């Protein structure tokens, strides 16, 4: 379980592709990792399969994860958002994040709004029912607030997508991978798990 508050920016130091799988090595900057520990890498819950005291860690990415996330695009030199699992004493500064990706979104635009930035993403239409204005969404592991939600098929989002706008403060821009993105780049999306539970409960009551 995670909270969507990014703790470290890591760097991919190696990426080795296998038969519908990927192994990556990441310089995490975290010196006390444990074997088998869960770490959210760009919002995807992965297991530490190797590590050293310097904070270098290895992760195995399965075909299922490659099919559902953007991790297959990772290569040596890429920066990644990192968050360790929460503990019972952790302040939940973001929201409940599982690291289980529901889809991918595409960056449409970035514009200045004073010192902040207004960013717009195209999100798959299948996720629309889980999102509400001022609700939470996780993009590449970052807990963010939805400021605006557009209509499905409107504007630049595409026929099977809708646009969402978010306001990004300077700290988030500089301490996550958002600041390195350009229009057209893809991110991992996780919607609020509570919304999914409510949907299932309403269906099977």
PDB file of C-alpha atoms in Angstrom:
ATOM      1  CA  UNK A   1       0.000   0.000   0.000  1.00  0.00           C
ATOM      2  CA  UNK A   2       1.235   3.489  -0.887  1.00  0.00           C
ATOM      3  CA  UNK A   3       0.105   7.094  -0.470  1.00  0.00           C
ATOM      4  CA  UNK A   4       1.186   8.665  -3.779  1.00  0.00           C
ATOM      5  CA  UNK A   5       3.746  10.959  -2.153  1.00  0.00           C
ATOM      6  CA  UNK A   6       6.981  10.557  -4.121  1.00  0.00           C
ATOM      7  CA  UNK A   7       9.993  10.009  -1.847  1.00  0.00           C
ATOM      8  CA  UNK A   8      12.838   9.647  -4.330  1.00  0.00           C
ATOM      9  CA  UNK A   9      13.704  10.138  -7.979  1.00  0.00           C
ATOM     10  CA  UNK A  10      15.639   7.108  -9.192  1.00  0.00           C
ATOM     11  CA  UNK A  11      17.627   6.479 -12.352  1.00  0.00           C
ATOM     12  CA  UNK A  12      17.414   3.320 -14.459  1.00  0.00           C
ATOM     13  CA  UNK A  13      20.972   2.012 -14.775  1.00  0.00           C
ATOM     14  CA  UNK A  14      20.182  -1.107 -16.843  1.00  0.00           C
ATOM     15  CA  UNK A  15      17.249  -2.656 -18.699  1.00  0.00           C
ATOM     16  CA  UNK A  16      17.388  -6.243 -19.949  1.00  0.00           C
ATOM     17  CA  UNK A  17      14.543  -7.653 -22.042  1.00  0.00           C
ATOM     18  CA  UNK A  18      13.600 -11.312 -21.966  1.00  0.00           C
ATOM     19  CA  UNK A  19      10.746 -13.381 -23.367  1.00  0.00           C
ATOM     20  CA  UNK A  20       7.877 -10.932 -22.706  1.00  0.00           C
ATOM     21  CA  UNK A  21       9.576  -9.720 -19.546  1.00  0.00           C
ATOM     22  CA  UNK A  22      11.905  -6.953 -18.443  1.00  0.00           C
ATOM     23  CA  UNK A  23      14.522  -6.721 -15.718  1.00  0.00           C
ATOM     24  CA  UNK A  24      15.594  -3.267 -14.623  1.00  0.00           C
ATOM     25  CA  UNK A  25      18.262  -1.983 -12.261  1.00  0.00           C
ATOM     26  CA  UNK A  26      17.567   1.317 -10.540  1.00  0.00           C
ATOM     27  CA  UNK A  27      19.817   3.608  -8.531  1.00  0.00           C
ATOM     28  CA  UNK A  28      17.178   4.415  -5.904  1.00  0.00           C
ATOM     29  CA  UNK A  29      19.147   6.427  -3.386  1.00  0.00           C
ATOM     30  CA  UNK A  30      17.522   4.287  -0.659  1.00  0.00           C
ATOM     31  CA  UNK A  31      20.174   2.626   1.482  1.00  0.00           C
ATOM     32  CA  UNK A  32      18.038   0.324   3.643  1.00  0.00           C
ATOM     33  CA  UNK A  33      15.957  -1.662   1.166  1.00  0.00           C
ATOM     34  CA  UNK A  34      15.026  -5.258   1.934  1.00  0.00           C
ATOM     35  CA  UNK A  35      14.845  -8.282  -0.335  1.00  0.00           C
ATOM     36  CA  UNK A  36      11.205  -8.820  -1.351  1.00  0.00           C
ATOM     37  CA  UNK A  37      10.169  -5.289  -0.363  1.00  0.00           C
ATOM     38  CA  UNK A  38       7.476  -3.573  -2.424  1.00  0.00           C
ATOM     39  CA  UNK A  39       8.427  -0.302  -4.111  1.00  0.00           C
ATOM     40  CA  UNK A  40       6.193   1.775  -6.369  1.00  0.00           C
ATOM     41  CA  UNK A  41       8.127   2.577  -9.560  1.00  0.00           C
ATOM     42  CA  UNK A  42       6.231   5.187 -11.595  1.00  0.00           C
ATOM     43  CA  UNK A  43       3.174   4.083  -9.679  1.00  0.00           C
ATOM     44  CA  UNK A  44       3.607   0.349 -10.323  1.00  0.00           C
ATOM     45  CA  UNK A  45       4.075  -1.936  -7.321  1.00  0.00           C
ATOM     46  CA  UNK A  46       7.267  -3.955  -7.937  1.00  0.00           C
ATOM     47  CA  UNK A  47       9.284  -6.353  -5.788  1.00  0.00           C
ATOM     48  CA  UNK A  48      12.946  -5.826  -4.932  1.00  0.00           C
ATOM     49  CA  UNK A  49      14.743  -8.925  -6.244  1.00  0.00           C
ATOM     50  CA  UNK A  50      18.302  -7.699  -5.578  1.00  0.00           C
ATOM     51  CA  UNK A  51      19.774  -4.730  -3.726  1.00  0.00           C
ATOM     52  CA  UNK A  52      22.942  -3.362  -2.183  1.00  0.00           C
ATOM     53  CA  UNK A  53      23.822  -0.933   0.581  1.00  0.00           C
ATOM     54  CA  UNK A  54      24.313   1.867  -1.951  1.00  0.00           C
ATOM     55  CA  UNK A  55      20.619   1.723  -2.871  1.00  0.00           C
ATOM     56  CA  UNK A  56      20.983  -0.059  -6.205  1.00  0.00           C
ATOM     57  CA  UNK A  57      18.004  -2.357  -6.694  1.00  0.00           C
ATOM     58  CA  UNK A  58      16.774  -4.812  -9.309  1.00  0.00           C
ATOM     59  CA  UNK A  59      13.170  -5.474 -10.301  1.00  0.00           C
ATOM     60  CA  UNK A  60      11.517  -8.091 -12.529  1.00  0.00           C
ATOM     61  CA  UNK A  61       8.600  -6.897 -14.668  1.00  0.00           C
ATOM     62  CA  UNK A  62       6.230  -9.564 -15.977  1.00  0.00           C
ATOM     63  CA  UNK A  63       4.290  -9.683 -19.230  1.00  0.00           C
ATOM     64  CA  UNK A  64       1.076  -8.699 -17.423  1.00  0.00           C
ATOM     65  CA  UNK A  65       2.701  -5.549 -16.060  1.00  0.00           C
ATOM     66  CA  UNK A  66       4.285  -4.713 -19.411  1.00  0.00           C
ATOM     67  CA  UNK A  67       0.884  -5.027 -21.109  1.00  0.00           C
ATOM     68  CA  UNK A  68      -0.883  -2.727 -18.653  1.00  0.00           C
ATOM     69  CA  UNK A  69       1.698  -0.037 -17.875  1.00  0.00           C
ATOM     70  CA  UNK A  70       4.307   2.223 -19.457  1.00  0.00           C
ATOM     71  CA  UNK A  71       7.243   0.399 -17.840  1.00  0.00           C
ATOM     72  CA  UNK A  72       8.118  -1.344 -21.098  1.00  0.00           C
ATOM     73  CA  UNK A  73       9.413   2.010 -22.364  1.00  0.00           C
ATOM     74  CA  UNK A  74      12.057   2.257 -19.645  1.00  0.00           C
ATOM     75  CA  UNK A  75      15.680   2.298 -20.745  1.00  0.00           C
ATOM     76  CA  UNK A  76      19.047   3.161 -19.232  1.00  0.00           C
ATOM     77  CA  UNK A  77      19.121   6.782 -18.085  1.00  0.00           C
ATOM     78  CA  UNK A  78      15.370   7.204 -17.578  1.00  0.00           C
ATOM     79  CA  UNK A  79      14.265   8.854 -14.348  1.00  0.00           C
ATOM     80  CA  UNK A  80      11.523   7.192 -12.298  1.00  0.00           C
ATOM     81  CA  UNK A  81       9.298   8.184  -9.377  1.00  0.00           C
ATOM     82  CA  UNK A  82       9.826   5.998  -6.303  1.00  0.00           C
ATOM     83  CA  UNK A  83       7.780   5.424  -3.166  1.00  0.00           C
ATOM     84  CA  UNK A  84       8.241   2.771  -0.492  1.00  0.00           C
ATOM     85  CA  UNK A  85       5.228   1.065   1.050  1.00  0.00           C
ATOM     86  CA  UNK A  86       3.537   2.889   3.913  1.00  0.00           C
ATOM     87  CA  UNK A  87       3.674   1.727   7.524  1.00  0.00           C
ATOM     88  CA  UNK A  88       0.838   1.851  10.099  1.00  0.00           C
ATOM     89  CA  UNK A  89       2.417   5.037  11.499  1.00  0.00           C
ATOM     90  CA  UNK A  90       2.785   6.829   8.148  1.00  0.00           C
ATOM     91  CA  UNK A  91       0.921  10.099   7.593  1.00  0.00           C
ATOM     92  CA  UNK A  92      -1.425   9.539   4.655  1.00  0.00           C
ATOM     93  CA  UNK A  93      -0.574  12.828   2.932  1.00  0.00           C
ATOM     94  CA  UNK A  94      -1.934  11.637  -0.427  1.00  0.00           C
ATOM     95  CA  UNK A  95      -4.599   8.943  -0.730  1.00  0.00           C
ATOM     96  CA  UNK A  96      -4.789   5.136  -0.685  1.00  0.00           C
ATOM     97  CA  UNK A  97      -2.690   3.856  -3.602  1.00  0.00           C
ATOM     98  CA  UNK A  98      -2.201   0.169  -4.386  1.00  0.00           C
ATOM     99  CA  UNK A  99       0.313   0.365  -7.197  1.00  0.00           C
ATOM    100  CA  UNK A 100      -2.097  -1.607  -9.404  1.00  0.00           C
ATOM    101  CA  UNK A 101      -2.385   0.296 -12.671  1.00  0.00           C
ATOM    102  CA  UNK A 102      -5.792   0.695 -14.348  1.00  0.00           C
ATOM    103  CA  UNK A 103      -4.607   2.157 -17.650  1.00  0.00           C
ATOM    104  CA  UNK A 104      -2.358   4.743 -19.244  1.00  0.00           C
ATOM    105  CA  UNK A 105      -2.948   8.404 -20.065  1.00  0.00           C
ATOM    106  CA  UNK A 106      -1.312  10.781 -22.541  1.00  0.00           C
ATOM    107  CA  UNK A 107      -0.060  14.283 -21.763  1.00  0.00           C
ATOM    108  CA  UNK A 108      -1.842  16.847 -23.934  1.00  0.00           C
ATOM    109  CA  UNK A 109      -0.533  20.192 -22.710  1.00  0.00           C
ATOM    110  CA  UNK A 110       1.357  22.135 -20.059  1.00  0.00           C
ATOM    111  CA  UNK A 111       0.825  25.841 -19.406  1.00  0.00           C
ATOM    112  CA  UNK A 112       1.929  28.209 -16.668  1.00  0.00           C
ATOM    113  CA  UNK A 113      -0.662  29.376 -14.134  1.00  0.00           C
ATOM    114  CA  UNK A 114       1.231  31.895 -12.048  1.00  0.00           C
ATOM    115  CA  UNK A 115       4.029  29.904 -10.416  1.00  0.00           C
ATOM    116  CA  UNK A 116       2.097  26.658 -10.825  1.00  0.00           C
ATOM    117  CA  UNK A 117       1.438  24.666 -13.975  1.00  0.00           C
ATOM    118  CA  UNK A 118      -1.863  23.513 -15.429  1.00  0.00           C
ATOM    119  CA  UNK A 119      -1.384  20.130 -17.073  1.00  0.00           C
ATOM    120  CA  UNK A 120      -3.933  18.258 -19.151  1.00  0.00           C
ATOM    121  CA  UNK A 121      -4.017  14.519 -19.830  1.00  0.00           C
ATOM    122  CA  UNK A 122      -6.160  12.344 -22.095  1.00  0.00           C
ATOM    123  CA  UNK A 123      -7.519   9.457 -19.998  1.00  0.00           C
ATOM    124  CA  UNK A 124      -9.240   6.309 -21.391  1.00  0.00           C
ATOM    125  CA  UNK A 125     -13.033   6.589 -21.468  1.00  0.00           C
ATOM    126  CA  UNK A 126     -13.366   3.329 -19.498  1.00  0.00           C
ATOM    127  CA  UNK A 127     -12.038   5.091 -16.386  1.00  0.00           C
ATOM    128  CA  UNK A 128     -14.433   8.053 -16.478  1.00  0.00           C
ATOM    129  CA  UNK A 129     -16.929   6.571 -14.006  1.00  0.00           C
ATOM    130  CA  UNK A 130     -14.279   6.410 -11.251  1.00  0.00           C
ATOM    131  CA  UNK A 131     -13.289  10.086 -11.364  1.00  0.00           C
ATOM    132  CA  UNK A 132     -14.879  13.127  -9.733  1.00  0.00           C
ATOM    133  CA  UNK A 133     -13.886  16.788  -9.692  1.00  0.00           C
ATOM    134  CA  UNK A 134     -11.618  17.508  -6.685  1.00  0.00           C
ATOM    135  CA  UNK A 135     -11.181  13.756  -6.248  1.00  0.00           C
ATOM    136  CA  UNK A 136      -7.890  11.888  -6.329  1.00  0.00           C
ATOM    137  CA  UNK A 137      -6.011  10.235  -9.175  1.00  0.00           C
ATOM    138  CA  UNK A 138      -2.551   8.672  -9.324  1.00  0.00           C
ATOM    139  CA  UNK A 139      -0.348   9.456 -12.325  1.00  0.00           C
ATOM    140  CA  UNK A 140       3.018   7.654 -12.464  1.00  0.00           C
ATOM    141  CA  UNK A 141       2.673   7.089  -8.730  1.00  0.00           C
ATOM    142  CA  UNK A 142       1.931  10.730  -7.864  1.00  0.00           C
ATOM    143  CA  UNK A 143      -1.202  11.456  -5.832  1.00  0.00           C
ATOM    144  CA  UNK A 144      -2.922  14.394  -7.556  1.00  0.00           C
ATOM    145  CA  UNK A 145      -6.222  16.273  -7.379  1.00  0.00           C
ATOM    146  CA  UNK A 146      -8.540  16.489 -10.379  1.00  0.00           C
ATOM    147  CA  UNK A 147      -9.436  20.109 -11.077  1.00  0.00           C
ATOM    148  CA  UNK A 148     -11.458  19.667 -14.275  1.00  0.00           C
ATOM    149  CA  UNK A 149     -12.946  16.687 -16.114  1.00  0.00           C
ATOM    150  CA  UNK A 150     -13.955  17.028 -19.745  1.00  0.00           C
ATOM    151  CA  UNK A 151     -16.512  15.168 -21.825  1.00  0.00           C
ATOM    152  CA  UNK A 152     -15.619  11.892 -23.521  1.00  0.00           C
ATOM    153  CA  UNK A 153     -14.488  12.519 -27.099  1.00  0.00           C
ATOM    154  CA  UNK A 154     -14.199  16.291 -26.688  1.00  0.00           C
ATOM    155  CA  UNK A 155     -11.254  18.415 -27.812  1.00  0.00           C
ATOM    156  CA  UNK A 156      -7.845  16.820 -28.256  1.00  0.00           C
ATOM    157  CA  UNK A 157      -8.543  13.850 -25.999  1.00  0.00           C
ATOM    158  CA  UNK A 158      -9.667  11.514 -28.802  1.00  0.00           C
ATOM    159  CA  UNK A 159     -12.869   9.619 -29.439  1.00  0.00           C
ATOM    160  CA  UNK A 160     -12.296   7.008 -26.715  1.00  0.00           C
ATOM    161  CA  UNK A 161     -10.852   9.338 -24.087  1.00  0.00           C
ATOM    162  CA  UNK A 162     -11.556  12.463 -22.073  1.00  0.00           C
ATOM    163  CA  UNK A 163      -9.379  15.291 -20.805  1.00  0.00           C
ATOM    164  CA  UNK A 164      -8.544  15.948 -17.170  1.00  0.00           C
ATOM    165  CA  UNK A 165      -6.785  19.071 -15.912  1.00  0.00           C
ATOM    166  CA  UNK A 166      -4.614  19.219 -12.815  1.00  0.00           C
ATOM    167  CA  UNK A 167      -2.783  22.097 -11.121  1.00  0.00           C
ATOM    168  CA  UNK A 168       0.817  21.229 -10.259  1.00  0.00           C
ATOM    169  CA  UNK A 169       2.689  23.205  -7.605  1.00  0.00           C
ATOM    170  CA  UNK A 170       6.392  23.983  -8.132  1.00  0.00           C
ATOM    171  CA  UNK A 171       7.544  21.392  -5.558  1.00  0.00           C
ATOM    172  CA  UNK A 172       5.741  18.544  -7.329  1.00  0.00           C
ATOM    173  CA  UNK A 173       7.015  19.746 -10.710  1.00  0.00           C
ATOM    174  CA  UNK A 174      10.658  19.670  -9.625  1.00  0.00           C
ATOM    175  CA  UNK A 175      10.562  16.625  -7.305  1.00  0.00           C
ATOM    176  CA  UNK A 176       8.861  14.168  -9.678  1.00  0.00           C
ATOM    177  CA  UNK A 177       9.212  13.127 -13.309  1.00  0.00           C
ATOM    178  CA  UNK A 178       6.398  15.493 -14.357  1.00  0.00           C
ATOM    179  CA  UNK A 179       8.986  18.191 -14.983  1.00  0.00           C
ATOM    180  CA  UNK A 180      10.700  16.043 -17.632  1.00  0.00           C
ATOM    181  CA  UNK A 181       7.575  15.240 -19.630  1.00  0.00           C
ATOM    182  CA  UNK A 182       6.499  16.580 -23.020  1.00  0.00           C
ATOM    183  CA  UNK A 183       3.120  16.460 -24.803  1.00  0.00           C
ATOM    184  CA  UNK A 184       2.511  12.957 -26.134  1.00  0.00           C
ATOM    185  CA  UNK A 185       4.290  11.206 -23.258  1.00  0.00           C
ATOM    186  CA  UNK A 186       2.377   8.443 -21.477  1.00  0.00           C
ATOM    187  CA  UNK A 187       1.851   7.882 -17.752  1.00  0.00           C
ATOM    188  CA  UNK A 188       0.428   5.089 -15.613  1.00  0.00           C
ATOM    189  CA  UNK A 189      -3.031   5.759 -14.166  1.00  0.00           C
ATOM    190  CA  UNK A 190      -4.517   4.329 -10.996  1.00  0.00           C
ATOM    191  CA  UNK A 191      -7.990   5.466  -9.991  1.00  0.00           C
ATOM    192  CA  UNK A 192      -9.238   5.614  -6.411  1.00  0.00           C
ATOM    193  CA  UNK A 193      -9.743   2.026  -5.219  1.00  0.00           C
ATOM    194  CA  UNK A 194     -12.670   3.114  -3.037  1.00  0.00           C
ATOM    195  CA  UNK A 195     -14.614   4.086  -6.175  1.00  0.00           C
ATOM    196  CA  UNK A 196     -14.057   0.595  -7.605  1.00  0.00           C
ATOM    197  CA  UNK A 197     -15.258  -1.072  -4.407  1.00  0.00           C
ATOM    198  CA  UNK A 198     -18.388   1.118  -4.348  1.00  0.00           C
ATOM    199  CA  UNK A 199     -19.141   0.150  -7.949  1.00  0.00           C
ATOM    200  CA  UNK A 200     -18.869  -3.561  -7.165  1.00  0.00           C
ATOM    201  CA  UNK A 201     -20.967  -3.287  -4.021  1.00  0.00           C
ATOM    202  CA  UNK A 202     -23.729  -1.505  -5.963  1.00  0.00           C
ATOM    203  CA  UNK A 203     -23.683  -4.208  -8.646  1.00  0.00           C
ATOM    204  CA  UNK A 204     -23.896  -7.172  -6.269  1.00  0.00           C
ATOM    205  CA  UNK A 205     -26.017  -5.887  -3.401  1.00  0.00           C
TER     206      UNK A 205
END
